[in-house]
Short mmCIF file of N, CA, C and O in Angstrom, two decimals:
data_model
loop_
_atom_site.label_atom_id
_atom_site.label_comp_id
_atom_site.label_asym_id
_atom_site.label_seq_id
_atom_site.Cartn_x
_atom_site.Cartn_y
_atom_site.Cartn_z
N UNK A 205 0.81 -1.19 0.00
CA UNK A 205 0.00 0.00 0.00
C UNK A 205 0.86 1.26 0.00
O UNK A 205 0.65 2.18 0.77
N UNK A 206 1.80 1.23 -0.86
CA UNK A 206 2.57 2.43 -1.10
C UNK A 206 3.33 2.99 0.08
O UNK A 206 3.52 4.18 0.19
N UNK A 207 3.76 2.14 1.00
CA UNK A 207 4.53 2.59 2.14
C UNK A 207 3.68 3.16 3.27
O UNK A 207 4.22 3.65 4.25
N UNK A 208 2.36 3.12 3.13
CA UNK A 208 1.50 3.62 4.20
C UNK A 208 1.47 2.68 5.40
O UNK A 208 1.26 3.12 6.52
N UNK A 209 1.67 1.41 5.15
CA UNK A 209 1.57 0.42 6.22
C UNK A 209 2.88 -0.34 6.37
O UNK A 209 3.59 -0.57 5.40
N UNK A 210 3.16 -0.78 7.59
CA UNK A 210 4.39 -1.56 7.80
C UNK A 210 4.25 -2.95 7.18
O UNK A 210 3.14 -3.48 7.07
N UNK A 211 5.35 -3.52 6.75
CA UNK A 211 5.32 -4.88 6.20
C UNK A 211 5.19 -5.91 7.31
O UNK A 211 4.56 -6.94 7.14
N UNK A 212 5.84 -5.62 8.46
CA UNK A 212 5.78 -6.52 9.62
C UNK A 212 5.08 -5.81 10.76
O UNK A 212 5.20 -4.60 10.94
N UNK A 213 4.34 -6.58 11.56
CA UNK A 213 3.64 -6.06 12.73
C UNK A 213 4.10 -6.81 13.97
O UNK A 213 4.56 -7.95 13.89
N UNK A 214 3.96 -6.16 15.11
CA UNK A 214 4.38 -6.75 16.38
C UNK A 214 3.16 -7.22 17.17
O UNK A 214 2.26 -6.42 17.45
N UNK A 215 3.12 -8.49 17.53
CA UNK A 215 2.00 -8.97 18.33
C UNK A 215 2.08 -8.36 19.74
O UNK A 215 3.16 -8.08 20.24
N UNK A 216 0.92 -8.16 20.36
CA UNK A 216 0.88 -7.54 21.68
C UNK A 216 1.50 -8.42 22.75
O UNK A 216 1.94 -7.92 23.78
N UNK A 217 1.59 -9.73 22.50
CA UNK A 217 2.14 -10.64 23.51
C UNK A 217 3.67 -10.68 23.52
O UNK A 217 4.27 -11.44 24.26
N UNK A 218 4.30 -9.85 22.70
CA UNK A 218 5.76 -9.79 22.68
C UNK A 218 6.41 -10.83 21.79
O UNK A 218 7.64 -10.95 21.77
N UNK A 219 5.63 -11.57 21.04
CA UNK A 219 6.18 -12.58 20.13
C UNK A 219 6.93 -11.94 18.97
O UNK A 219 7.05 -10.72 18.88
N UNK A 220 7.41 -12.79 18.10
CA UNK A 220 8.17 -12.33 16.94
C UNK A 220 7.26 -11.58 15.95
O UNK A 220 6.10 -11.98 15.77
N UNK A 221 7.78 -10.52 15.34
CA UNK A 221 6.99 -9.82 14.31
C UNK A 221 6.59 -10.77 13.18
O UNK A 221 7.30 -11.73 12.90
N UNK A 222 5.46 -10.49 12.57
CA UNK A 222 4.97 -11.32 11.48
C UNK A 222 4.39 -10.42 10.39
O UNK A 222 4.11 -9.25 10.63
N UNK A 223 4.20 -10.96 9.17
CA UNK A 223 3.72 -10.14 8.04
C UNK A 223 2.32 -9.57 8.29
O UNK A 223 1.45 -10.25 8.85
N UNK A 224 2.13 -8.34 7.87
CA UNK A 224 0.85 -7.66 8.02
C UNK A 224 -0.29 -8.46 7.40
O UNK A 224 -1.39 -8.51 7.96
N UNK A 225 -0.05 -9.10 6.26
CA UNK A 225 -1.15 -9.81 5.59
C UNK A 225 -1.63 -11.06 6.35
O UNK A 225 -2.61 -11.67 5.96
N UNK A 226 -0.97 -11.40 7.45
CA UNK A 226 -1.42 -12.53 8.28
C UNK A 226 -2.33 -12.09 9.43
O UNK A 226 -2.83 -12.91 10.19
N UNK A 227 -2.55 -10.77 9.55
CA UNK A 227 -3.42 -10.25 10.61
C UNK A 227 -4.86 -10.66 10.33
O UNK A 227 -5.33 -10.60 9.19
N UNK A 228 -5.54 -11.09 11.39
CA UNK A 228 -6.96 -11.43 11.31
C UNK A 228 -7.74 -10.46 12.18
O UNK A 228 -7.19 -9.84 13.10
N UNK A 229 -9.05 -10.35 11.93
CA UNK A 229 -9.90 -9.53 12.79
C UNK A 229 -9.79 -10.08 14.21
O UNK A 229 -9.86 -11.28 14.42
N UNK A 230 -9.57 -9.18 15.16
CA UNK A 230 -9.43 -9.58 16.56
C UNK A 230 -8.00 -9.72 17.03
O UNK A 230 -7.74 -9.79 18.23
N UNK A 231 -7.04 -9.75 16.10
CA UNK A 231 -5.62 -9.85 16.47
C UNK A 231 -5.22 -8.62 17.28
O UNK A 231 -5.58 -7.50 16.93
N UNK A 232 -4.47 -8.85 18.37
CA UNK A 232 -3.97 -7.76 19.19
C UNK A 232 -2.55 -7.43 18.77
O UNK A 232 -1.69 -8.33 18.71
N UNK A 233 -2.30 -6.16 18.44
CA UNK A 233 -0.99 -5.72 17.95
C UNK A 233 -0.46 -4.58 18.80
O UNK A 233 -1.22 -3.73 19.28
N UNK A 234 0.86 -4.55 18.96
CA UNK A 234 1.53 -3.47 19.66
C UNK A 234 1.91 -2.40 18.64
O UNK A 234 2.54 -2.70 17.63
N UNK A 235 1.50 -1.17 18.91
CA UNK A 235 1.88 -0.04 18.05
C UNK A 235 2.94 0.74 18.81
O UNK A 235 2.67 1.35 19.84
N UNK A 236 4.16 0.67 18.32
CA UNK A 236 5.30 1.28 18.99
C UNK A 236 5.42 2.77 18.67
O UNK A 236 4.91 3.23 17.65
N UNK A 237 6.12 3.52 19.54
CA UNK A 237 6.32 4.95 19.30
C UNK A 237 6.97 5.21 17.94
O UNK A 237 7.90 4.52 17.54
N UNK A 238 6.43 6.19 17.22
CA UNK A 238 6.99 6.59 15.93
C UNK A 238 6.61 5.71 14.76
O UNK A 238 7.02 5.98 13.64
N UNK A 239 5.84 4.66 14.99
CA UNK A 239 5.48 3.75 13.90
C UNK A 239 4.11 4.12 13.33
O UNK A 239 3.40 4.95 13.87
N UNK A 240 3.77 3.49 12.23
CA UNK A 240 2.44 3.68 11.63
C UNK A 240 1.48 2.67 12.23
O UNK A 240 1.85 1.54 12.53
N UNK A 241 0.23 3.08 12.37
CA UNK A 241 -0.81 2.16 12.84
C UNK A 241 -1.05 1.16 11.71
O UNK A 241 -1.32 1.56 10.58
N UNK A 242 -0.93 -0.15 11.99
CA UNK A 242 -0.98 -1.13 10.91
C UNK A 242 -2.38 -1.51 10.44
O UNK A 242 -2.54 -2.01 9.32
N UNK A 243 -3.40 -1.31 11.28
CA UNK A 243 -4.76 -1.75 10.93
C UNK A 243 -5.78 -0.75 11.47
O UNK A 243 -5.50 0.00 12.39
N UNK A 244 -6.98 -0.79 10.89
CA UNK A 244 -8.09 -0.08 11.51
C UNK A 244 -8.47 -0.88 12.74
O UNK A 244 -8.62 -2.11 12.67
N UNK A 245 -8.60 -0.22 13.89
CA UNK A 245 -8.90 -0.98 15.08
C UNK A 245 -9.28 -0.12 16.26
O UNK A 245 -9.52 1.10 16.13
N UNK A 246 -9.33 -0.76 17.41
CA UNK A 246 -9.71 -0.11 18.66
C UNK A 246 -8.57 -0.26 19.66
O UNK A 246 -8.03 -1.36 19.83
N UNK A 247 -8.22 0.84 20.32
CA UNK A 247 -7.17 0.81 21.34
C UNK A 247 -7.72 0.04 22.55
O UNK A 247 -8.79 0.38 23.07
N UNK A 248 -7.00 -1.01 22.98
CA UNK A 248 -7.43 -1.79 24.14
C UNK A 248 -6.59 -1.50 25.38
O UNK A 248 -7.02 -1.78 26.49
N UNK A 249 -5.39 -0.93 25.19
CA UNK A 249 -4.57 -0.50 26.33
C UNK A 249 -3.51 0.47 25.85
O UNK A 249 -3.16 0.48 24.68
N UNK A 250 -3.04 1.30 26.78
CA UNK A 250 -2.04 2.30 26.45
C UNK A 250 -2.67 3.56 25.90
O UNK A 250 -3.90 3.68 25.82
N UNK A 251 -1.83 4.50 25.54
CA UNK A 251 -2.30 5.78 25.00
C UNK A 251 -1.18 6.46 24.24
O UNK A 251 0.00 6.24 24.52
N UNK A 252 -1.56 7.27 23.27
CA UNK A 252 -0.59 8.04 22.49
C UNK A 252 -1.32 9.07 21.66
O UNK A 252 -2.54 8.98 21.46
N UNK A 253 -0.59 10.04 21.19
CA UNK A 253 -1.12 10.99 20.22
C UNK A 253 -0.86 10.42 18.84
O UNK A 253 0.23 9.92 18.56
N UNK A 254 -1.87 10.49 17.98
CA UNK A 254 -1.76 9.93 16.64
C UNK A 254 -1.99 11.04 15.62
O UNK A 254 -2.96 11.79 15.72
N UNK A 255 -1.08 11.13 14.66
CA UNK A 255 -1.19 12.10 13.56
C UNK A 255 -2.10 11.52 12.50
O UNK A 255 -1.74 10.57 11.81
N UNK A 256 -3.30 12.09 12.37
CA UNK A 256 -4.29 11.61 11.40
C UNK A 256 -4.37 12.50 10.17
O UNK A 256 -5.33 12.44 9.42
N UNK A 257 -3.34 13.32 9.95
CA UNK A 257 -3.39 14.31 8.86
C UNK A 257 -3.56 13.67 7.50
O UNK A 257 -4.12 14.29 6.60
N UNK A 258 -3.08 12.44 7.31
CA UNK A 258 -3.26 11.79 6.00
C UNK A 258 -4.73 11.54 5.68
O UNK A 258 -5.10 11.43 4.51
N UNK A 259 -5.57 11.48 6.72
CA UNK A 259 -7.00 11.26 6.52
C UNK A 259 -7.80 12.55 6.61
O UNK A 259 -8.75 12.76 5.86
N UNK A 260 -7.42 13.40 7.57
CA UNK A 260 -8.25 14.56 7.88
C UNK A 260 -7.67 15.88 7.40
O UNK A 260 -8.40 16.86 7.29
N UNK A 261 -6.36 15.91 7.17
CA UNK A 261 -5.71 17.16 6.81
C UNK A 261 -5.36 18.00 8.03
O UNK A 261 -4.67 19.00 7.92
N UNK A 262 -5.82 17.59 9.19
CA UNK A 262 -5.55 18.31 10.43
C UNK A 262 -4.15 17.97 10.92
O UNK A 262 -3.82 16.80 11.09
N UNK A 263 -3.33 18.97 11.15
CA UNK A 263 -1.94 18.75 11.53
C UNK A 263 -1.70 18.50 13.00
O UNK A 263 -0.60 18.16 13.39
N UNK A 264 -2.73 18.67 13.83
CA UNK A 264 -2.55 18.47 15.27
C UNK A 264 -2.87 17.02 15.62
O UNK A 264 -3.97 16.54 15.34
N UNK A 265 -1.91 16.30 16.25
CA UNK A 265 -2.16 14.91 16.64
C UNK A 265 -3.34 14.80 17.62
O UNK A 265 -3.61 15.72 18.40
N UNK A 266 -4.02 13.66 17.57
CA UNK A 266 -5.20 13.40 18.40
C UNK A 266 -4.84 12.35 19.44
O UNK A 266 -4.26 11.30 19.11
N UNK A 267 -5.20 12.60 20.71
CA UNK A 267 -4.94 11.65 21.78
C UNK A 267 -5.83 10.42 21.59
O UNK A 267 -7.05 10.54 21.43
N UNK A 268 -5.22 9.26 21.63
CA UNK A 268 -5.95 7.99 21.51
C UNK A 268 -5.71 7.19 22.78
O UNK A 268 -4.57 6.88 23.13
N UNK A 269 -6.81 6.89 23.48
CA UNK A 269 -6.75 6.12 24.71
C UNK A 269 -7.64 4.89 24.55
O UNK A 269 -8.27 4.71 23.51
N UNK A 270 -7.70 4.09 25.59
CA UNK A 270 -8.51 2.87 25.57
C UNK A 270 -9.93 3.16 25.07
O UNK A 270 -10.58 4.12 25.51
N UNK A 271 -10.37 2.36 24.10
CA UNK A 271 -11.70 2.51 23.51
C UNK A 271 -11.73 3.37 22.26
O UNK A 271 -12.73 3.37 21.53
N UNK A 272 -10.66 4.10 21.99
CA UNK A 272 -10.63 4.98 20.80
C UNK A 272 -10.38 4.17 19.53
O UNK A 272 -9.68 3.16 19.56
N UNK A 273 -10.95 4.63 18.45
CA UNK A 273 -10.71 3.99 17.14
C UNK A 273 -9.48 4.63 16.51
O UNK A 273 -9.28 5.84 16.62
N UNK A 274 -8.67 3.80 15.86
CA UNK A 274 -7.51 4.29 15.12
C UNK A 274 -7.61 3.75 13.69
O UNK A 274 -8.23 2.73 13.44
N UNK A 275 -6.97 4.47 12.78
CA UNK A 275 -7.02 4.09 11.36
C UNK A 275 -5.65 3.70 10.85
O UNK A 275 -4.64 4.34 11.19
N UNK A 276 -5.64 2.67 10.04
CA UNK A 276 -4.39 2.19 9.43
C UNK A 276 -3.72 3.30 8.64
O UNK A 276 -4.39 4.09 7.98
N UNK A 277 -2.39 3.37 8.74
CA UNK A 277 -1.62 4.33 7.97
C UNK A 277 -1.37 5.63 8.70
O UNK A 277 -0.53 6.42 8.28
N UNK A 278 -2.09 5.88 9.81
CA UNK A 278 -1.83 7.09 10.58
C UNK A 278 -0.55 6.89 11.39
O UNK A 278 -0.11 5.77 11.61
N UNK A 279 0.06 7.98 11.84
CA UNK A 279 1.37 7.92 12.49
C UNK A 279 1.24 8.05 14.01
O UNK A 279 0.66 9.03 14.50
N UNK A 280 1.81 7.07 14.70
CA UNK A 280 1.80 7.11 16.16
C UNK A 280 2.86 8.10 16.64
O UNK A 280 3.92 8.24 16.04
N UNK A 281 2.55 8.75 17.77
CA UNK A 281 3.49 9.69 18.37
C UNK A 281 4.49 8.98 19.26
O UNK A 281 5.06 7.95 18.89
N UNK A 282 4.67 9.51 20.48
CA UNK A 282 5.72 9.00 21.35
C UNK A 282 5.25 7.92 22.32
O UNK A 282 6.06 7.34 23.03
N UNK A 283 3.96 7.64 22.37
CA UNK A 283 3.45 6.60 23.27
C UNK A 283 3.33 5.26 22.56
O UNK A 283 3.54 5.15 21.36
N UNK A 284 2.99 4.25 23.34
CA UNK A 284 2.75 2.91 22.78
C UNK A 284 1.35 2.48 23.20
O UNK A 284 0.86 2.86 24.26
N UNK A 285 0.70 1.70 22.34
CA UNK A 285 -0.61 1.18 22.70
C UNK A 285 -0.85 -0.15 21.99
O UNK A 285 -0.17 -0.49 21.02
N UNK A 286 -1.83 -0.87 22.53
CA UNK A 286 -2.24 -2.13 21.92
C UNK A 286 -3.55 -1.88 21.20
O UNK A 286 -4.47 -1.25 21.73
N UNK A 287 -3.62 -2.35 19.97
CA UNK A 287 -4.81 -2.17 19.15
C UNK A 287 -5.37 -3.54 18.76
O UNK A 287 -4.61 -4.47 18.47
N UNK A 288 -6.69 -3.66 18.80
CA UNK A 288 -7.37 -4.86 18.32
C UNK A 288 -7.82 -4.60 16.89
O UNK A 288 -8.49 -3.60 16.60
N UNK A 289 -7.42 -5.46 15.97
CA UNK A 289 -7.77 -5.29 14.55
C UNK A 289 -9.27 -5.46 14.37
O UNK A 289 -9.83 -6.49 14.73
N UNK A 290 -9.92 -4.42 13.83
CA UNK A 290 -11.35 -4.47 13.55
C UNK A 290 -11.64 -4.76 12.09
O UNK A 290 -12.79 -4.95 11.71
N UNK A 291 -10.60 -4.76 11.26
CA UNK A 291 -10.76 -5.04 9.83
C UNK A 291 -9.49 -5.70 9.32
O UNK A 291 -8.41 -5.52 9.89
N UNK A 292 -9.63 -6.47 8.28
CA UNK A 292 -8.46 -7.06 7.63
C UNK A 292 -7.66 -5.96 6.95
O UNK A 292 -8.24 -4.93 6.55
N UNK A 293 -6.35 -6.14 6.81
CA UNK A 293 -5.53 -5.09 6.17
C UNK A 293 -6.06 -4.65 4.80
O UNK A 293 -6.05 -3.45 4.49
N UNK A 294 -6.55 -5.59 4.00
CA UNK A 294 -7.02 -5.21 2.66
C UNK A 294 -8.34 -4.45 2.69
O UNK A 294 -8.75 -3.86 1.69
N UNK A 295 -9.02 -4.43 3.84
CA UNK A 295 -10.29 -3.71 3.98
C UNK A 295 -10.15 -2.42 4.78
O UNK A 295 -11.14 -1.73 5.01
N UNK A 296 -8.94 -2.07 5.16
CA UNK A 296 -8.74 -0.90 6.02
C UNK A 296 -8.83 0.40 5.23
O UNK A 296 -8.83 0.42 4.00
N UNK A 297 -8.89 1.49 5.97
CA UNK A 297 -9.00 2.82 5.37
C UNK A 297 -7.87 3.11 4.40
O UNK A 297 -8.10 3.63 3.30
N UNK A 298 -6.64 2.77 4.78
CA UNK A 298 -5.48 3.04 3.91
C UNK A 298 -5.61 2.29 2.59
O UNK A 298 -5.29 2.82 1.52
N UNK A 299 -6.08 1.05 2.64
CA UNK A 299 -6.24 0.26 1.40
C UNK A 299 -7.32 0.89 0.51
O UNK A 299 -7.15 0.97 -0.71
N UNK A 300 -8.40 1.34 1.12
CA UNK A 300 -9.47 1.98 0.35
C UNK A 300 -8.98 3.27 -0.30
O UNK A 300 -9.30 3.54 -1.46
N UNK A 301 -8.19 4.06 0.44
CA UNK A 301 -7.63 5.29 -0.13
C UNK A 301 -6.70 4.98 -1.30
O UNK A 301 -6.75 5.64 -2.33
N UNK A 302 -5.85 3.98 -1.12
CA UNK A 302 -4.93 3.59 -2.18
C UNK A 302 -5.69 3.17 -3.43
O UNK A 302 -5.33 3.55 -4.55
N UNK A 303 -6.77 2.40 -3.26
CA UNK A 303 -7.59 1.97 -4.39
C UNK A 303 -8.26 3.16 -5.08
O UNK A 303 -8.28 3.24 -6.31
N UNK A 304 -8.81 4.08 -4.28
CA UNK A 304 -9.46 5.26 -4.87
C UNK A 304 -8.48 6.11 -5.66
O UNK A 304 -8.79 6.56 -6.76
N UNK A 305 -7.30 6.31 -5.10
CA UNK A 305 -6.29 7.11 -5.79
C UNK A 305 -5.86 6.41 -7.08
O UNK A 305 -5.73 7.04 -8.13
N UNK A 306 -5.66 5.09 -7.01
CA UNK A 306 -5.28 4.34 -8.20
C UNK A 306 -6.33 4.42 -9.30
O UNK A 306 -6.01 4.64 -10.47
N UNK A 307 -7.60 4.28 -8.91
CA UNK A 307 -8.69 4.38 -9.90
C UNK A 307 -8.76 5.78 -10.49
O UNK A 307 -8.96 5.95 -11.69
N UNK A 308 -8.59 6.77 -9.64
CA UNK A 308 -8.63 8.16 -10.10
C UNK A 308 -7.51 8.44 -11.10
O UNK A 308 -7.73 9.05 -12.15
N UNK A 309 -6.30 7.98 -10.77
CA UNK A 309 -5.17 8.19 -11.68
C UNK A 309 -5.37 7.45 -12.98
O UNK A 309 -5.07 7.97 -14.06
N UNK A 310 -5.91 6.22 -12.93
CA UNK A 310 -6.17 5.46 -14.16
C UNK A 310 -7.19 6.17 -15.03
O UNK A 310 -7.04 6.23 -16.25
N UNK A 311 -8.22 6.71 -14.40
CA UNK A 311 -9.25 7.44 -15.15
C UNK A 311 -8.67 8.69 -15.79
O UNK A 311 -8.97 9.01 -16.94
N UNK A 312 -7.81 9.40 -15.07
CA UNK A 312 -7.19 10.60 -15.62
C UNK A 312 -6.31 10.26 -16.82
O UNK A 312 -6.33 10.96 -17.83
N UNK A 313 -5.55 9.18 -16.72
CA UNK A 313 -4.70 8.76 -17.83
C UNK A 313 -5.55 8.36 -19.02
O UNK A 313 -5.28 8.73 -20.16
N UNK A 314 -6.66 7.64 -18.76
CA UNK A 314 -7.56 7.22 -19.83
C UNK A 314 -8.17 8.45 -20.52
O UNK A 314 -8.21 8.54 -21.74
N UNK A 315 -8.61 9.42 -19.72
CA UNK A 315 -9.20 10.62 -20.30
C UNK A 315 -8.18 11.42 -21.09
O UNK A 315 -8.47 11.94 -22.16
N UNK A 316 -6.97 11.52 -20.56
CA UNK A 316 -5.91 12.24 -21.26
C UNK A 316 -5.59 11.52 -22.58
O UNK A 316 -5.43 12.16 -23.61
N UNK A 317 -5.52 10.20 -22.54
CA UNK A 317 -5.26 9.42 -23.75
C UNK A 317 -6.36 9.63 -24.78
O UNK A 317 -6.08 9.78 -25.97
N UNK A 318 -7.61 9.65 -24.35
CA UNK A 318 -8.73 9.87 -25.27
C UNK A 318 -8.66 11.26 -25.88
O UNK A 318 -8.90 11.45 -27.06
N UNK A 319 -8.31 12.24 -25.08
CA UNK A 319 -8.22 13.61 -25.59
C UNK A 319 -7.10 13.72 -26.61
O UNK A 319 -7.24 14.36 -27.66
N UNK A 320 -5.96 13.12 -26.33
CA UNK A 320 -4.82 13.17 -27.25
C UNK A 320 -5.11 12.39 -28.52
O UNK A 320 -4.74 12.81 -29.60
N UNK A 321 -5.77 11.25 -28.41
CA UNK A 321 -6.10 10.44 -29.58
C UNK A 321 -6.99 11.22 -30.53
O UNK A 321 -6.85 11.13 -31.73
N UNK A 322 -7.90 12.01 -29.99
CA UNK A 322 -8.77 12.82 -30.83
C UNK A 322 -8.03 13.88 -31.61
O UNK A 322 -8.48 14.33 -32.65
N UNK A 323 -6.86 14.28 -31.17
CA UNK A 323 -6.08 15.30 -31.85
C UNK A 323 -5.19 14.72 -32.94
O UNK A 323 -4.78 15.42 -33.84
N UNK A 324 -4.88 13.45 -32.88
CA UNK A 324 -3.97 12.83 -33.85
C UNK A 324 -4.50 12.91 -35.28
O UNK A 324 -3.77 13.32 -36.18
N UNK A 325 -5.77 12.56 -35.57
CA UNK A 325 -6.23 12.67 -36.96
C UNK A 325 -6.12 14.10 -37.50
O UNK A 325 -5.77 14.31 -38.65
N UNK A 326 -6.40 15.10 -36.66
CA UNK A 326 -6.29 16.49 -37.10
C UNK A 326 -4.84 16.80 -37.46
O UNK A 326 -4.56 17.39 -38.50
N UNK A 327 -3.91 16.42 -36.63
CA UNK A 327 -2.50 16.71 -36.89
C UNK A 327 -2.00 15.97 -38.12
O UNK A 327 -1.29 16.55 -38.94
N UNK A 328 -2.37 14.72 -38.29
CA UNK A 328 -1.89 13.95 -39.44
C UNK A 328 -2.50 14.44 -40.74
O UNK A 328 -1.91 14.31 -41.80
N UNK A 329 -3.70 15.02 -40.65
CA UNK A 329 -4.30 15.55 -41.88
C UNK A 329 -3.59 16.81 -42.35
O UNK A 329 -3.70 17.18 -43.52
N UNK A 330 -2.85 17.49 -41.50
CA UNK A 330 -2.14 18.70 -41.86
C UNK A 330 -0.77 18.41 -42.46
O UNK A 330 -0.21 19.26 -43.15
N UNK A 331 -0.22 17.22 -42.24
CA UNK A 331 1.12 16.88 -42.74
C UNK A 331 1.18 16.93 -44.27
O UNK A 331 2.08 17.56 -44.82
N UNK A 332 0.25 16.30 -45.01
CA UNK A 332 0.35 16.37 -46.48
C UNK A 332 0.26 17.80 -47.00
O UNK A 332 0.96 18.16 -47.95
N UNK A 333 -0.56 18.63 -46.37
CA UNK A 333 -0.68 20.01 -46.79
C UNK A 333 0.65 20.74 -46.61
O UNK A 333 1.11 21.45 -47.50
N UNK A 334 1.29 20.55 -45.48
CA UNK A 334 2.57 21.22 -45.20
C UNK A 334 3.66 20.71 -46.14
O UNK A 334 4.45 21.49 -46.67
N UNK A 335 3.73 19.42 -46.38
CA UNK A 335 4.80 18.87 -47.22
C UNK A 335 4.57 19.18 -48.69
O UNK A 335 5.51 19.22 -49.48
N UNK A 336 3.32 19.43 -49.09
CA UNK A 336 3.08 19.75 -50.50
C UNK A 336 3.63 21.12 -50.87
O UNK A 336 3.84 21.41 -52.04
N UNK A 337 3.88 21.96 -49.90
CA UNK A 337 4.43 23.29 -50.15
C UNK A 337 5.95 23.27 -50.30
O UNK A 337 6.52 24.20 -50.83
N UNK A 338 6.60 22.22 -49.85
CA UNK A 338 8.07 22.14 -49.89
C UNK A 338 8.61 22.17 -51.32
O UNK A 338 9.50 22.95 -51.62
N UNK A 339 8.08 21.38 -52.27
CA UNK A 339 8.65 21.43 -53.62
C UNK A 339 8.52 22.82 -54.25
O UNK A 339 9.41 23.25 -54.97
N UNK A 340 7.44 23.51 -54.00
CA UNK A 340 7.27 24.84 -54.57
C UNK A 340 8.32 25.80 -54.04
O UNK A 340 8.90 26.59 -54.78
N UNK A 341 8.58 25.74 -52.79
CA UNK A 341 9.53 26.64 -52.17
C UNK A 341 10.95 26.34 -52.65
O UNK A 341 11.73 27.24 -52.94
N UNK A 342 11.30 25.08 -52.79
CA UNK A 342 12.66 24.73 -53.19
C UNK A 342 12.87 24.94 -54.69
O UNK A 342 14.00 25.15 -55.12
N UNK A 343 11.81 24.94 -55.50
CA UNK A 343 11.98 25.15 -56.93
C UNK A 343 12.31 26.60 -57.26
O UNK A 343 12.77 26.91 -58.36
N UNK A 344 12.11 27.49 -56.33
CA UNK A 344 12.37 28.91 -56.57
C UNK A 344 13.77 29.31 -56.10
O UNK A 344 14.13 30.46 -56.23
N UNK A 345 14.53 28.38 -55.57
CA UNK A 345 15.88 28.70 -55.11
C UNK A 345 16.83 28.63 -56.33
O UNK A 345 16.90 27.63 -57.02
N UNK A 346 17.57 29.75 -56.58
CA UNK A 346 18.50 29.72 -57.73
C UNK A 346 19.69 28.83 -57.44
O UNK A 346 20.20 28.78 -56.33
N UNK A 347 20.09 28.13 -58.44
CA UNK A 347 21.24 27.24 -58.31
C UNK A 347 22.48 27.82 -58.88
O UNK A 347 22.79 28.35 -59.76
#
């Protein structure tokens, strides 16, 4: 997801990190200071300020305590907390944003291509007219 989410996540029980795509709904994960929130979920313990500007545009971090909802891809501040995954990684807010942006960019490219394609016949129809003038111009040059 374009660097919005970590590739590995830390289980809340202190076990070894594992791939994000193995997270299931209900999995408890540790969100460490300075890291990105890996899933949409609910804080079950701990507290921290979370920068949600990627979603809201608001530059002031929001305090997240037990019971608060957090969104995947947002940036954790200096605290640590445990989050319960409420959605699979592919269904999280960050994944939906990535899909919307991808579709939007594809549509823009398609529209730009259609607009340019419409101009090609006009441009190619002018080439014979321009080249037909070349022999006349060169025949008037004294040798």
